[in-house]
Coordinates of C-alpha atoms in Angstrom, one line a residue:
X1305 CA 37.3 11.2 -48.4
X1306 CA 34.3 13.5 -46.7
X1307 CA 32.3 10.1 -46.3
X1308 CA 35.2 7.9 -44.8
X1309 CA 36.1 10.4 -42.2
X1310 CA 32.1 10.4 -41.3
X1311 CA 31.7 6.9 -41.1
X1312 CA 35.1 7.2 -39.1
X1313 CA 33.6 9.6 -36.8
X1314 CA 29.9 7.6 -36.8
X1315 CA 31.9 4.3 -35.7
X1316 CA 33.8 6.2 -32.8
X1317 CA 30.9 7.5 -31.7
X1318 CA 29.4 4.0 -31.2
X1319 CA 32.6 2.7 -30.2
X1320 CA 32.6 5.2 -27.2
X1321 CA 28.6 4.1 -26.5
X1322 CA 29.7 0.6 -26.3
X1323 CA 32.5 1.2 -23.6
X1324 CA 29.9 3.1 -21.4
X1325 CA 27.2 0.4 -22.0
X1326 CA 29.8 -2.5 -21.4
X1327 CA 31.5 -0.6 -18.4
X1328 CA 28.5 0.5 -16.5
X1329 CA 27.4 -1.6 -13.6
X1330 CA 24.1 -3.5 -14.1
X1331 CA 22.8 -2.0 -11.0
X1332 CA 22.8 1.4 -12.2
X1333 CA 21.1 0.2 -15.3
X1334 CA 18.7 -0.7 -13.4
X1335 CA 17.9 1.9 -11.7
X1336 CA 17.9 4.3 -14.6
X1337 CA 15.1 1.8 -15.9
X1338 CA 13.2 1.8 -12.9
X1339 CA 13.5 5.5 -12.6
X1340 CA 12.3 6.3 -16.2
X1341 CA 9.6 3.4 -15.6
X1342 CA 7.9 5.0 -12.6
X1343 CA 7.9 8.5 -14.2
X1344 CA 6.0 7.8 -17.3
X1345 CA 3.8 5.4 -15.5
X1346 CA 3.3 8.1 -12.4
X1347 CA 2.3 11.0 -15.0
X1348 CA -0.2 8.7 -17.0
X1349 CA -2.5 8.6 -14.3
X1350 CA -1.8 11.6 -12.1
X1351 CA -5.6 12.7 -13.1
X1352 CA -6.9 10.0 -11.4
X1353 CA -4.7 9.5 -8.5
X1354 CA -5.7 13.1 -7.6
X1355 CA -9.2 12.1 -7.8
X1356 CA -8.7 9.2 -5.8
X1357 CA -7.1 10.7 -3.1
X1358 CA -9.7 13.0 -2.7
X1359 CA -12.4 10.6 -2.1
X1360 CA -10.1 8.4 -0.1
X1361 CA -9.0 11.4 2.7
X1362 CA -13.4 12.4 2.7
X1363 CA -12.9 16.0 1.3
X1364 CA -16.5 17.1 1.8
X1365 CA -16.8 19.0 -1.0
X1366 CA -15.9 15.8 -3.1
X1367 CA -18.4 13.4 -1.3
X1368 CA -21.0 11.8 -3.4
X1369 CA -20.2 13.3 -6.5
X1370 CA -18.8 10.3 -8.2
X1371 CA -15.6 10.2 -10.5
X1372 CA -17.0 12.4 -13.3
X1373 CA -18.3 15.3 -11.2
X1374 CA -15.4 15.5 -9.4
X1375 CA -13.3 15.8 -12.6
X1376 CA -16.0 18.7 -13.9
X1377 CA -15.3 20.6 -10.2
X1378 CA -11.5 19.7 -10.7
X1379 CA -11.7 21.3 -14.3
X1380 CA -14.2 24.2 -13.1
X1381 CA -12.1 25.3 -10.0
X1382 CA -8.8 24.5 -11.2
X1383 CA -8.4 24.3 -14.3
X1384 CA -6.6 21.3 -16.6
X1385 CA -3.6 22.2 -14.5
X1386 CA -5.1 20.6 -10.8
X1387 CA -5.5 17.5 -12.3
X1388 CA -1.7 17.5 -11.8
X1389 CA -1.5 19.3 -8.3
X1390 CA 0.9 17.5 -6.3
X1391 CA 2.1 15.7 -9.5
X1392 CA 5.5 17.6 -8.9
X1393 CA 6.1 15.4 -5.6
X1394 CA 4.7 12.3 -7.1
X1395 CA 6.9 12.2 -9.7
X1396 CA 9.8 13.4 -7.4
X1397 CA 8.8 10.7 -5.1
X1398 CA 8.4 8.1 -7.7
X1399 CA 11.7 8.2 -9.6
X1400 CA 13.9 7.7 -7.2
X1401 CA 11.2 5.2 -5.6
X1402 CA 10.5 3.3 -8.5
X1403 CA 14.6 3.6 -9.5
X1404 CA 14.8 2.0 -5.8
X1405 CA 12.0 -0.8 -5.7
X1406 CA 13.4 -2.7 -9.2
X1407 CA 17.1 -2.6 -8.9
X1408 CA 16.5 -3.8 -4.8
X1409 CA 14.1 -6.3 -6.4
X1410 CA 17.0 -7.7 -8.6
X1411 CA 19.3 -7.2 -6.4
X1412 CA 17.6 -9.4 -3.3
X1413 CA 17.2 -11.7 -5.7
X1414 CA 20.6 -12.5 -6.5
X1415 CA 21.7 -12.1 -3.2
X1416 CA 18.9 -15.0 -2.2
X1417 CA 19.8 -17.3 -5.0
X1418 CA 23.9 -16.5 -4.4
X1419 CA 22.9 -17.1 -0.8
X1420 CA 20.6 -20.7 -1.7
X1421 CA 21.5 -21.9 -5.1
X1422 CA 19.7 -24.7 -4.7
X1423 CA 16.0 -22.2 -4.4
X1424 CA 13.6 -23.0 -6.7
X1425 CA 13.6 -19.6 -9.5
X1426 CA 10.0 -19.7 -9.3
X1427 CA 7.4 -17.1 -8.5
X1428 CA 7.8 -17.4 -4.3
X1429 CA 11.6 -15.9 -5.2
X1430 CA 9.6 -12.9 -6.5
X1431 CA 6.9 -12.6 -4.0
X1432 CA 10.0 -12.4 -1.6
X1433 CA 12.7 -9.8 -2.9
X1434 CA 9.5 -8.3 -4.3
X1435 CA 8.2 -7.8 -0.6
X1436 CA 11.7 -7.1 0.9
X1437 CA 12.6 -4.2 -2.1
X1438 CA 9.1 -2.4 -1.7
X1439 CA 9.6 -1.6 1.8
X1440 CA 13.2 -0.6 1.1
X1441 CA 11.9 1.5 -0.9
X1442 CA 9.3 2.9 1.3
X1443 CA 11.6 3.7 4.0
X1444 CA 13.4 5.7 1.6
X1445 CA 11.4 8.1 -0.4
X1446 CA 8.2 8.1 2.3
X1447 CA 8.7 11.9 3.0
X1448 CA 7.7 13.1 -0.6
X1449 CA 4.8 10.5 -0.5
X1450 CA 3.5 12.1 2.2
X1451 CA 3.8 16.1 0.8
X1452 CA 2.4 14.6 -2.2
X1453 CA -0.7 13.7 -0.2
X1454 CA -0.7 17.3 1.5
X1455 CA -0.5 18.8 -1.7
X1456 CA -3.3 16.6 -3.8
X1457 CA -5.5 17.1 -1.0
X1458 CA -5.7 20.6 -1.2
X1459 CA -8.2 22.5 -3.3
X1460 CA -7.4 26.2 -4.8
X1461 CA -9.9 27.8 -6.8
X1462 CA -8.4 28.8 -10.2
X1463 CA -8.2 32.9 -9.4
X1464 CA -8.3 32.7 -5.4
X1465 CA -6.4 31.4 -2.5
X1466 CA -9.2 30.2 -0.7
X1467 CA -9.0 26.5 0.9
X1468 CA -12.3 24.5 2.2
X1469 CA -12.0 22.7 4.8
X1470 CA -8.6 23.9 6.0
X1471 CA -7.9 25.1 9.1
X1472 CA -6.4 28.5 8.7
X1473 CA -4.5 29.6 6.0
X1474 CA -1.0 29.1 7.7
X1475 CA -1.3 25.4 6.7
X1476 CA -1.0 26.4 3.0
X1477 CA 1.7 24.5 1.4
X1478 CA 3.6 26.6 -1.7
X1479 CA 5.6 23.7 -3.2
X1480 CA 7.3 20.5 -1.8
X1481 CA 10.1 22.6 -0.3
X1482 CA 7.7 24.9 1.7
X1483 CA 5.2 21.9 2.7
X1484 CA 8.3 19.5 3.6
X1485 CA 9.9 22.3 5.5
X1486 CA 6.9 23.5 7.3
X1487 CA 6.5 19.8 8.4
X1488 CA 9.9 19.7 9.6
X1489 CA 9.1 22.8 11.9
X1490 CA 6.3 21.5 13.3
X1491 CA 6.8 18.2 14.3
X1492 CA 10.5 17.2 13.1
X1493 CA 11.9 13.9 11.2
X1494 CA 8.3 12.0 12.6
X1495 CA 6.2 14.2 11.2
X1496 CA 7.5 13.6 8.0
X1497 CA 7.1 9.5 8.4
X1498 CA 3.4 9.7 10.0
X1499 CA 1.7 7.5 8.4
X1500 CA 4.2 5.2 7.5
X1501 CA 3.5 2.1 9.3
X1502 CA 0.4 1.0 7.3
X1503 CA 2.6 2.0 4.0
X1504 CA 5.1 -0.6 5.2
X1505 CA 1.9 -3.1 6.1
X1506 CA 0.6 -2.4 3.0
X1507 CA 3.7 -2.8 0.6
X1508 CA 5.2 -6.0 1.7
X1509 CA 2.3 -7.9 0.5
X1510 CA 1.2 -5.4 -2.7
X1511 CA 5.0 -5.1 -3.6
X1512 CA 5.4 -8.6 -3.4
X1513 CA 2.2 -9.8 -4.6
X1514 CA 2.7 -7.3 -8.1
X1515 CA 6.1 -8.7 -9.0
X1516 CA 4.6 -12.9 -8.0
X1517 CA 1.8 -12.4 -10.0
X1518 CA 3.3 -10.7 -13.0
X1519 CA 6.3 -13.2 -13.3
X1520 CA 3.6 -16.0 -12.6
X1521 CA 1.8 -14.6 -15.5
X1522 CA 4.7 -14.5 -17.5
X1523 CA 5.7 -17.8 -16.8
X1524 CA 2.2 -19.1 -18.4
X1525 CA 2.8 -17.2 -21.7
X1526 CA 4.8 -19.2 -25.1
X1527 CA 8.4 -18.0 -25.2
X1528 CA 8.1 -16.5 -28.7
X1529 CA 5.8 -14.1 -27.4
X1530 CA 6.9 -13.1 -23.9
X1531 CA 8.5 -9.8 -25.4
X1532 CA 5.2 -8.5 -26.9
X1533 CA 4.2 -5.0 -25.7
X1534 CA 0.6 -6.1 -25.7
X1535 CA 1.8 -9.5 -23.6
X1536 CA 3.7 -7.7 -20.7
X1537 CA 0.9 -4.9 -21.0
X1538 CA -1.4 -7.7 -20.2
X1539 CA 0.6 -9.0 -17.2
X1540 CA 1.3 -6.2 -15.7
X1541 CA -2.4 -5.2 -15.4
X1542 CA -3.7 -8.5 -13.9
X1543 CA -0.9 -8.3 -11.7
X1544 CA -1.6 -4.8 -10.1
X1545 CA -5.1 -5.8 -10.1
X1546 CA -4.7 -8.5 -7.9
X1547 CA -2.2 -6.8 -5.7
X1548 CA -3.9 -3.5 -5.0
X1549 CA -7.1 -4.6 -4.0
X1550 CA -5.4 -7.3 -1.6
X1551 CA -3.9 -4.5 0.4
X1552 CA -6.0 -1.4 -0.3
X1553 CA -7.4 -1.3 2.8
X1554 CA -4.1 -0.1 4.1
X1555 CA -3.9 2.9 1.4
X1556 CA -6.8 4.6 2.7
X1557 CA -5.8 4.1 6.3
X1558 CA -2.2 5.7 5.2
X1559 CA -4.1 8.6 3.7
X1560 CA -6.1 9.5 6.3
X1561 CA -3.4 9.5 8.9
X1562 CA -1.1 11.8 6.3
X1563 CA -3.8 14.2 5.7
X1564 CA -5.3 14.3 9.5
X1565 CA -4.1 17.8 10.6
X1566 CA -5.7 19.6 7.4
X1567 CA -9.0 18.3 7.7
X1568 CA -11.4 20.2 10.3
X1569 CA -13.7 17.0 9.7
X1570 CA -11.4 14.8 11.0
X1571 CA -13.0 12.5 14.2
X1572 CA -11.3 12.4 16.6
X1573 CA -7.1 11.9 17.5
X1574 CA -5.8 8.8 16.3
X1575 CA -2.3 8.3 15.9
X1576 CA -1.3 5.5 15.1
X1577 CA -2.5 2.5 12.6
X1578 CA -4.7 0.6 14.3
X1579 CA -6.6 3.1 15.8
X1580 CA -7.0 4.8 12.7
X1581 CA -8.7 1.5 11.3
X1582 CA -11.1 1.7 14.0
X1583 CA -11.8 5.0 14.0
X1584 CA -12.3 4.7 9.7
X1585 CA -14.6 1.4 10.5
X1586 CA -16.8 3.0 13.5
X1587 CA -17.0 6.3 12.8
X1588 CA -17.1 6.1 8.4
X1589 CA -18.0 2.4 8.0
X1590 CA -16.2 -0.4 6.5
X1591 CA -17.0 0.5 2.9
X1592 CA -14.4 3.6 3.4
X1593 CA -11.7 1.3 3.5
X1594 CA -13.0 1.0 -0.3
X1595 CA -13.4 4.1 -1.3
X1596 CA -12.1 4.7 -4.6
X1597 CA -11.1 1.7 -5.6
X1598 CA -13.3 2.1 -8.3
X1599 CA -10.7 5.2 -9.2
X1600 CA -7.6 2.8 -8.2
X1601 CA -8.7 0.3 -10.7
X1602 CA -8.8 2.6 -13.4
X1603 CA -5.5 3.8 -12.4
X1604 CA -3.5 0.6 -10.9
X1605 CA -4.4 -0.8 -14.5
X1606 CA -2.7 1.3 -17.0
X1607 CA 0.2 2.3 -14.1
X1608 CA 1.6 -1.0 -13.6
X1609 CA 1.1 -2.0 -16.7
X1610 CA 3.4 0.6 -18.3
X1611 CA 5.5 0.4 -15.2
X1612 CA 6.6 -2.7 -15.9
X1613 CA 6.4 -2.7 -19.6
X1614 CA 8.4 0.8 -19.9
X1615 CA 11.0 -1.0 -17.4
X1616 CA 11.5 -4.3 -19.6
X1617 CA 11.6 -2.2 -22.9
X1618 CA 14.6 0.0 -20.8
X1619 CA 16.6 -3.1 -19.6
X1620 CA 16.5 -4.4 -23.7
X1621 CA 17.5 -0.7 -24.6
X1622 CA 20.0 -0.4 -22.1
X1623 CA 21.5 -3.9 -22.7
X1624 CA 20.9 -5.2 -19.1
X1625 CA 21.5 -9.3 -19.2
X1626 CA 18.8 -12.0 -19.0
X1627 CA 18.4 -12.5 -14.6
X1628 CA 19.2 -16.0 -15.3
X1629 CA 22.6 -14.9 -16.7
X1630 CA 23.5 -12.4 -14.3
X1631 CA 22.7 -14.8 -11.4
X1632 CA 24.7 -17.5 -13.1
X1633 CA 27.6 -15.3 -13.5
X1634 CA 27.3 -14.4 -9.7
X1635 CA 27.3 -18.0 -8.4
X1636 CA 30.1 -19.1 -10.6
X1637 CA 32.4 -15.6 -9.6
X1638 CA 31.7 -16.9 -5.9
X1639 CA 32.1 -20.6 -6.8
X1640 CA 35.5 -18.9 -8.0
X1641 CA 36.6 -17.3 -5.1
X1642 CA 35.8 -19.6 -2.9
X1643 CA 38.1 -22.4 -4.9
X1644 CA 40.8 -19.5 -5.0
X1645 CA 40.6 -18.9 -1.3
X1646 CA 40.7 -22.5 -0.5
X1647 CA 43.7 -22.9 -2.4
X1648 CA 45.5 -20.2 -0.6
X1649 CA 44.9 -21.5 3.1

């Protein structure tokens, strides 16, 4: 009697799971996967995003000391911990980003093929609502990019509030509240987007390029294996290879401009992208539009690999349909209405 009433209760309970799977909207599955995606992706290589943005904004203390003495200064002045300084913000920044860029990139997608039906389902159909959802994206969440930047960029030795290289202590940021408010103050809603047009240059192509490459990859592999971990591990690496260092360029032009009012070394006023790419080229030379790259590598690999590994393995978990069946489903619903509404008039 004790065992039927459990197994009574055990089937309820996945009777109730399947009402909220079946009634929830695809979209927000989506974004729930692309959320939890970019947050186990961001946090894997927060050590070496730090690192990289250090080299990329020329902290002086940081230059020339290559990527394993700047993790023994990290460590020494900071402890474990400031590997992860600004971490808070990234991974603020990158859920609702990441949650953002896939379910706009599915969702341009099927508004493109509703819109053609005849397109080709190919790789340029990625390369486009790829583009299009990245700078969506962007526009939305840019603000905690940018205190994310602020914050990595600073330095705290482990028992001290002393800053090198700032330029007075007023420009201390406690926190992403305190830095995004103290922004705010000082130069209003463009303050907190400076720096945003070479993010915007820079993640049309990478955005796009990312999601073309690792659907072209995909396309390449047997059918029976295209759900192996190791297989979209694989993809997803050659595919943020190829798309960072087509655009990085860009990234340390963004960083510069986002960190330019902390840094007493910076030459002299630029403000906007262009002249910021000059002033990098004459003034630092051309390899700084490189710098770290090395770093990015190491960390575009593993990120976008996980990214979109940890987002397939949540669509499967979560139930989401094949795209093909979804986009099916859409054009014959509008096939449908159409019929229905030409029938009326």
């Amino acid at each position: 009697m004790v065992e039927e009433e459990s197994r009574g209760r055990e089937e309820g309970a996945r009777g109730v799971l399947h009402g909220i799977e079946e009634s929830t909207p695809v979209a927000i599955k989506e974004l729930l996967a692309g959320g939890v995606a970019g947050g186990v992706a961001k946090t894997a290589v927060a050590p070496l995003e730090r690192v990289k943005i250090l080299f990329q904004t020329r902290r002086a203390d940081f230059q020339g000391i290559g990527l394993f003495g700047s993790f023994q200064k990290i460590i020494r002045t900071e402890g474990v911990l400031g590997f992860y300084r600004g971490n808070g913000a990234s991974v603020a920044r990158i859920v609702p980003y990441a949650a953002l860029h896939y379910m706009a990139y599915e969702q341009y997608r099927r508004w493109i093929i509703l819109g053609f039906p005849d397109i080709n389902r190919g790789p340029v159909l990625d390369l486009v609502s790829g583009s299009i959802a990245g700078g969506t994206a962007v526009l939305c969440t840019y603000p905690l990019d940018l205190v994310r930047t602020k914050l990595a960029y600073q330095v705290i030795e482990s028992s001290k509030l002393k800053f090198t290289g700032l330029i007075s202590s007023d420009q201390v940021y406690h926190g992403i509240r305190d830095c995004m408010t103290k922004i705010y103050r000082k130069n209003g809603i463009r303050g907190l987007y400076r720096g945003v047009g070479p993010s915007l240059y820079g993640i049309f192509p990478y955005s796009g390029l990312k999601f073309y490459f690792y659907e072209e990859m995909k396309a390449h592999v047997p059918e029976e294996r295209k759900n192996a971990i190791v297989v979209k591990l694989a993809c997803g690496s050659i595919a943020g290879l190829f798309g960072q260092t087509i655009t990085y360029p860009l990234d340390v032009v963004r960083r510069q401009m986002q960190v330019h009012s902390l840094s007493t070394s910076s030459e002299g006023n630029a403000k906007g992208t262009f002249e910021t790419l000059v002033m990098i080229v004459q003034n630092q030379g051309w390899r700084q539009l490189f710098s770290g790259l090395s770093i990015n590598f190491l960390k575009v690999v593993p990120s976008v690999a996980i990214g979109f590994t940890v987002y397939d393995v949540m669509k499967s978990w979560l139930k989401v349909p094949a795209r093909e069946e979804i986009s099916i489903k859409a054009i014959t619903e509008e096939g449908k209405s159409h019929a229905s509404s030409s029938w009326q008039s």
